[in-house]
Short mmCIF file of C-alpha atoms in Angstrom, two decimals:
data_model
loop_
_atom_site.label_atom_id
_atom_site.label_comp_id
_atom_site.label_asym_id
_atom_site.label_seq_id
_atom_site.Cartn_x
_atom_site.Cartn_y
_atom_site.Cartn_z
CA UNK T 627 130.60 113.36 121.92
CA UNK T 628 128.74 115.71 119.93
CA UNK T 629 129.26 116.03 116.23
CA UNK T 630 129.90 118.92 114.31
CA UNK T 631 128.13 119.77 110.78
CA UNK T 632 131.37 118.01 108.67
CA UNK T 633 130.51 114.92 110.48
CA UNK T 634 126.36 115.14 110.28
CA UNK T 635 127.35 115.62 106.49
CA UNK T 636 129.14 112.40 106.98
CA UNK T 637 126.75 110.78 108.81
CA UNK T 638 124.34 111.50 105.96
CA UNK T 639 126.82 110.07 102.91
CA UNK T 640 127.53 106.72 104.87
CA UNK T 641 123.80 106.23 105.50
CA UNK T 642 123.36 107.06 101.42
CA UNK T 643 125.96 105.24 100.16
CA UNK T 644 124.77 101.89 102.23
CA UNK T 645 122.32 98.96 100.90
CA UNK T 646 119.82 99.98 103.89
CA UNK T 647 116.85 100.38 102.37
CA UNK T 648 115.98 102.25 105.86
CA UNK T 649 114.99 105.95 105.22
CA UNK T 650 117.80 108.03 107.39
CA UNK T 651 115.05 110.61 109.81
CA UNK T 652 116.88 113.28 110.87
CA UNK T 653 115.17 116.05 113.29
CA UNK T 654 116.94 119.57 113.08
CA UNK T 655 115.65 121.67 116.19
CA UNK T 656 116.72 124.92 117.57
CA UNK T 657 115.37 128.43 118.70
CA UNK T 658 113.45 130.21 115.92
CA UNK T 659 116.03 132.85 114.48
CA UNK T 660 119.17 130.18 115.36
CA UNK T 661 119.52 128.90 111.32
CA UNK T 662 117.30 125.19 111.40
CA UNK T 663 115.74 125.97 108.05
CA UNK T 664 119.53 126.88 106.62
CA UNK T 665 121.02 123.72 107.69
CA UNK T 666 118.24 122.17 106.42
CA UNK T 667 118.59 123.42 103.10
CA UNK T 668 122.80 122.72 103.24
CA UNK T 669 121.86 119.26 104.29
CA UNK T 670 119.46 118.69 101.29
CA UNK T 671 121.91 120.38 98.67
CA UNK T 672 124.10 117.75 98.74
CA UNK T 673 121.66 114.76 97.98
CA UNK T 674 118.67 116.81 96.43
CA UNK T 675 117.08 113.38 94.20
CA UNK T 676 117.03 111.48 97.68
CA UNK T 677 116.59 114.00 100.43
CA UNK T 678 113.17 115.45 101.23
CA UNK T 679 112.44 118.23 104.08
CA UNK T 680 109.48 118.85 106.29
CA UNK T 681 109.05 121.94 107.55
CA UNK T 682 107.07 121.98 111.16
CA UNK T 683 105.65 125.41 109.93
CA UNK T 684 103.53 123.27 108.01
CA UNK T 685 102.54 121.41 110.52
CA UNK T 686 101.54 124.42 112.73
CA UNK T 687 100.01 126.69 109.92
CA UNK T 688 96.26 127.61 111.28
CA UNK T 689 96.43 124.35 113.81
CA UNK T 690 98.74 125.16 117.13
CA UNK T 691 102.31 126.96 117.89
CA UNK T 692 103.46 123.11 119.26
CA UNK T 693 100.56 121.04 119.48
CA UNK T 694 100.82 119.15 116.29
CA UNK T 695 103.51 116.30 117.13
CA UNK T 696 101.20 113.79 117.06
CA UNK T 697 100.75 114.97 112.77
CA UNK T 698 104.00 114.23 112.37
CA UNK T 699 104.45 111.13 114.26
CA UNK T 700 101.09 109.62 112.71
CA UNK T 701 101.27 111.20 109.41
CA UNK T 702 104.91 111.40 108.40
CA UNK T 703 107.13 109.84 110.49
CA UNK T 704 105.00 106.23 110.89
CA UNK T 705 104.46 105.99 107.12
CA UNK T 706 108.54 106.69 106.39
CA UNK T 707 109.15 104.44 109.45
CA UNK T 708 107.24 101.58 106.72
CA UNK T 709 108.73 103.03 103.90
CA UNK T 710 105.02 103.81 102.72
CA UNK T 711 106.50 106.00 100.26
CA UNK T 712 105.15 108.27 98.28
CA UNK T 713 103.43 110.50 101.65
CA UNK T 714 101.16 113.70 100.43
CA UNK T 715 99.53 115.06 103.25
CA UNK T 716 97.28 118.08 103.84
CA UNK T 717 97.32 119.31 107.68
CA UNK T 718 93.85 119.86 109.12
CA UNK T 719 94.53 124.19 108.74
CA UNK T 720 95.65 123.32 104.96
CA UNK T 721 91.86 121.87 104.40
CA UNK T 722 90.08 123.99 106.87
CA UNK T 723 91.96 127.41 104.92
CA UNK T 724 91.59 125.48 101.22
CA UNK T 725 95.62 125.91 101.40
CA UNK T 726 96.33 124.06 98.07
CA UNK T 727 99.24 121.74 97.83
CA UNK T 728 100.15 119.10 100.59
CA UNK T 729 103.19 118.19 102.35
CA UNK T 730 104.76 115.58 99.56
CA UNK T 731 107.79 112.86 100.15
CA UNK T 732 108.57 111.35 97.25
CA UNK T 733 109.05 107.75 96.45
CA UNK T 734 112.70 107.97 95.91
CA UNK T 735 113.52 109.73 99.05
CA UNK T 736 116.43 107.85 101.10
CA UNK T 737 116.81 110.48 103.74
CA UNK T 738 113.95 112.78 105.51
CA UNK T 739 115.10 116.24 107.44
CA UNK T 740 112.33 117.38 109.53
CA UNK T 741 113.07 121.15 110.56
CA UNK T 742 112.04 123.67 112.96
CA UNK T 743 111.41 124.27 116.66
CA UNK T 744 110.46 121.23 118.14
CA UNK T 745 111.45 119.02 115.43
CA UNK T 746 113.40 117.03 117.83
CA UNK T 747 110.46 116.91 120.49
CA UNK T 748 110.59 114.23 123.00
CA UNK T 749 107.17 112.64 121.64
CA UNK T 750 108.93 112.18 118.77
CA UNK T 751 112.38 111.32 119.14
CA UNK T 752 111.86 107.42 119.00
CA UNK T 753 111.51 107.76 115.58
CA UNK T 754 114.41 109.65 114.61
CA UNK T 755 117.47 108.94 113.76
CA UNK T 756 119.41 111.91 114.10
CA UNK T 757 118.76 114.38 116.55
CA UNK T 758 120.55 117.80 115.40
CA UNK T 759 120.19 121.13 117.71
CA UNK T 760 121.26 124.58 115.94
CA UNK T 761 122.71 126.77 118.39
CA UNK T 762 123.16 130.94 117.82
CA UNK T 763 124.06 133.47 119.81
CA UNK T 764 121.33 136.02 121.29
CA UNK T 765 122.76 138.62 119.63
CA UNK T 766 122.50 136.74 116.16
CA UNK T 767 118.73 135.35 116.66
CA UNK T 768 117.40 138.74 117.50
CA UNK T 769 119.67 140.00 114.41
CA UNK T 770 117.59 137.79 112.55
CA UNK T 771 114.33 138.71 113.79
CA UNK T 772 114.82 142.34 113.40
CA UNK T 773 115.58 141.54 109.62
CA UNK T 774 112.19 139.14 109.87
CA UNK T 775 110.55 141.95 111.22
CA UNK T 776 111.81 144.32 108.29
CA UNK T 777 110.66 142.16 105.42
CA UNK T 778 107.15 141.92 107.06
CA UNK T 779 107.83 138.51 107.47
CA UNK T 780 106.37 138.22 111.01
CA UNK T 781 105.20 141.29 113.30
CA UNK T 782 106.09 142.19 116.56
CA UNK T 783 103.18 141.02 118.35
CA UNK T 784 103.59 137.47 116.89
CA UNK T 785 107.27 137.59 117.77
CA UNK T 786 106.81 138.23 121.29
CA UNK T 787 103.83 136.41 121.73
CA UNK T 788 106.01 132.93 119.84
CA UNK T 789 109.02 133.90 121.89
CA UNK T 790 107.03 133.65 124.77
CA UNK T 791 105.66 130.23 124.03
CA UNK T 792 109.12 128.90 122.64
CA UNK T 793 110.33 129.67 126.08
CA UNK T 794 108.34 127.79 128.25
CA UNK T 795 107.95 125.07 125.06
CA UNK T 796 112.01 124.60 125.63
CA UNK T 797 112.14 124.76 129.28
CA UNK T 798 109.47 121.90 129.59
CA UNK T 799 111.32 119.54 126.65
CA UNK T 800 115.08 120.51 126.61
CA UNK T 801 115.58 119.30 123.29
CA UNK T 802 119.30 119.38 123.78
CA UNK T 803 120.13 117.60 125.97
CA UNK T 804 118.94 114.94 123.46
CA UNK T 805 121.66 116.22 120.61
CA UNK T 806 123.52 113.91 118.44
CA UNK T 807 125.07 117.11 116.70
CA UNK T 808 125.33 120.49 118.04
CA UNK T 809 125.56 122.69 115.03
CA UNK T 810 126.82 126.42 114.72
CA UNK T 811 123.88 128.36 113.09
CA UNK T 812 126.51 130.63 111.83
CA UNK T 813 128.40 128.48 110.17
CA UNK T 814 129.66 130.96 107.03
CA UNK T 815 128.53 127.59 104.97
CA UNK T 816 124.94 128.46 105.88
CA UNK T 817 124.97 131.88 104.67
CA UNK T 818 122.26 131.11 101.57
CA UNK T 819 119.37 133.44 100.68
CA UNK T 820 116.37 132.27 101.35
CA UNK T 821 114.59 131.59 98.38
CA UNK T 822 112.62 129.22 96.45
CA UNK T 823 110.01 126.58 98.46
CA UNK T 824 112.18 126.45 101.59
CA UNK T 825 110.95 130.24 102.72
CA UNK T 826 107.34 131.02 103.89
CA UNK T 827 105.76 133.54 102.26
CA UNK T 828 105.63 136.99 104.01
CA UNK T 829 103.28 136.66 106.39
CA UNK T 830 103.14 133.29 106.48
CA UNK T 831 104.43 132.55 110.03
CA UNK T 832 101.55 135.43 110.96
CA UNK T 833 99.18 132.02 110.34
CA UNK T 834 100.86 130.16 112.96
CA UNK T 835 98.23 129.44 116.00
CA UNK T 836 97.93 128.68 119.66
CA UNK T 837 96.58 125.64 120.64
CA UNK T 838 92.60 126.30 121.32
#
């Protein structure tokens, strides 16, 4: 049976309020536009001191639309696996594009929420614990996009072009049919602005690459 979003929640509190010293991995996937980064952010709310997120936009930025799986299985998802806590890690476009920062989980984190499309990726589902797909309708993702679109977040050549390759990218994995929870990306509970370190700069998704 799939879950709903009140039960994920759940899922997340029981795992917290255990002894386990295990760190809870839970992938969020879904179509760009469907509301993984929102859920992601809900999720976090709720246990902020404990709960880190990992965008896969990260990942991607100046390396490959979905060729960077094995960066988060070696470089994130091993080290939490062996609770080799704290992680700070700069992806290969971070240092070739002097990008400061790095991708940081911190030493008191109990519960890691990777996000984005292909979060939930075959190659990597061994090592998570929860495997969460967003689902919106058409209608709403390309609602979405048009706003992205508006704010100059992404252009319309990158949206076709990443629609194109999210297509085929689905149709090979079918990320789904792997689901744990099924969650309504339009859950009214989701509605937040997106604000603060969980949104990309303008632009930023613009720095997204193919695979060479």
């Amino acid at each position: 049976m799939i879950g709903s979003l009140d039960r994920l929640v759940e899922r997340i509190d029981e795992h917290l309020a255990s002894t386990s010293r295990h760190i809870l991995v839970v992938g969020v996937d879904g179509s760009s536009a469907s509301g993984k980064t929102s859920v992601a952010r809900y999720l976090r709310s709720a246990h902020p001191e404990v709960t880190a997120v990992v965008h896969t936009d990260d990942l991607a930025w100046h390396h490959s639309f979905f060729g960077w799986h094995e960066l988060l299985r070696t470089e994130i998802l091993v080290p939490v696996a062996k609770g080799a806590l704290p992680v700070e890690y700069r992806p290969p476009g971070w240092v070739r594009q002097q990008r400061c920062g790095a991708i940081r989980i911190g030493d008191s984190t109990r519960c890691l929420i990777v996000e984005g499309v292909g979060a939930a990726h075959r190659s990597v589902a061994e090592w998570l614990d929860v495997n969460v797909w967003v689902q919106a309708s058409a209608d709403v993702r390309a609602y979405r996009q048009e706003q992205r679109l508006r704010a100059g977040i992404d252009s319309l050549d990158f949206m076709d072009d990443w629609n194109a390759h999210e297509r085929l990218f689905h149709q090979r994995d079918l990320p789904w049919t792997r689901a744990d929870f099924m969650i309504d990306g339009n859950d009214a509970r989701l509605r937040e602005p997106a604000t603060g370190p969980d949104r990309m700069d303008a632009g930023g998704r613009e720095r997204l690459v193919h695979s060479s």
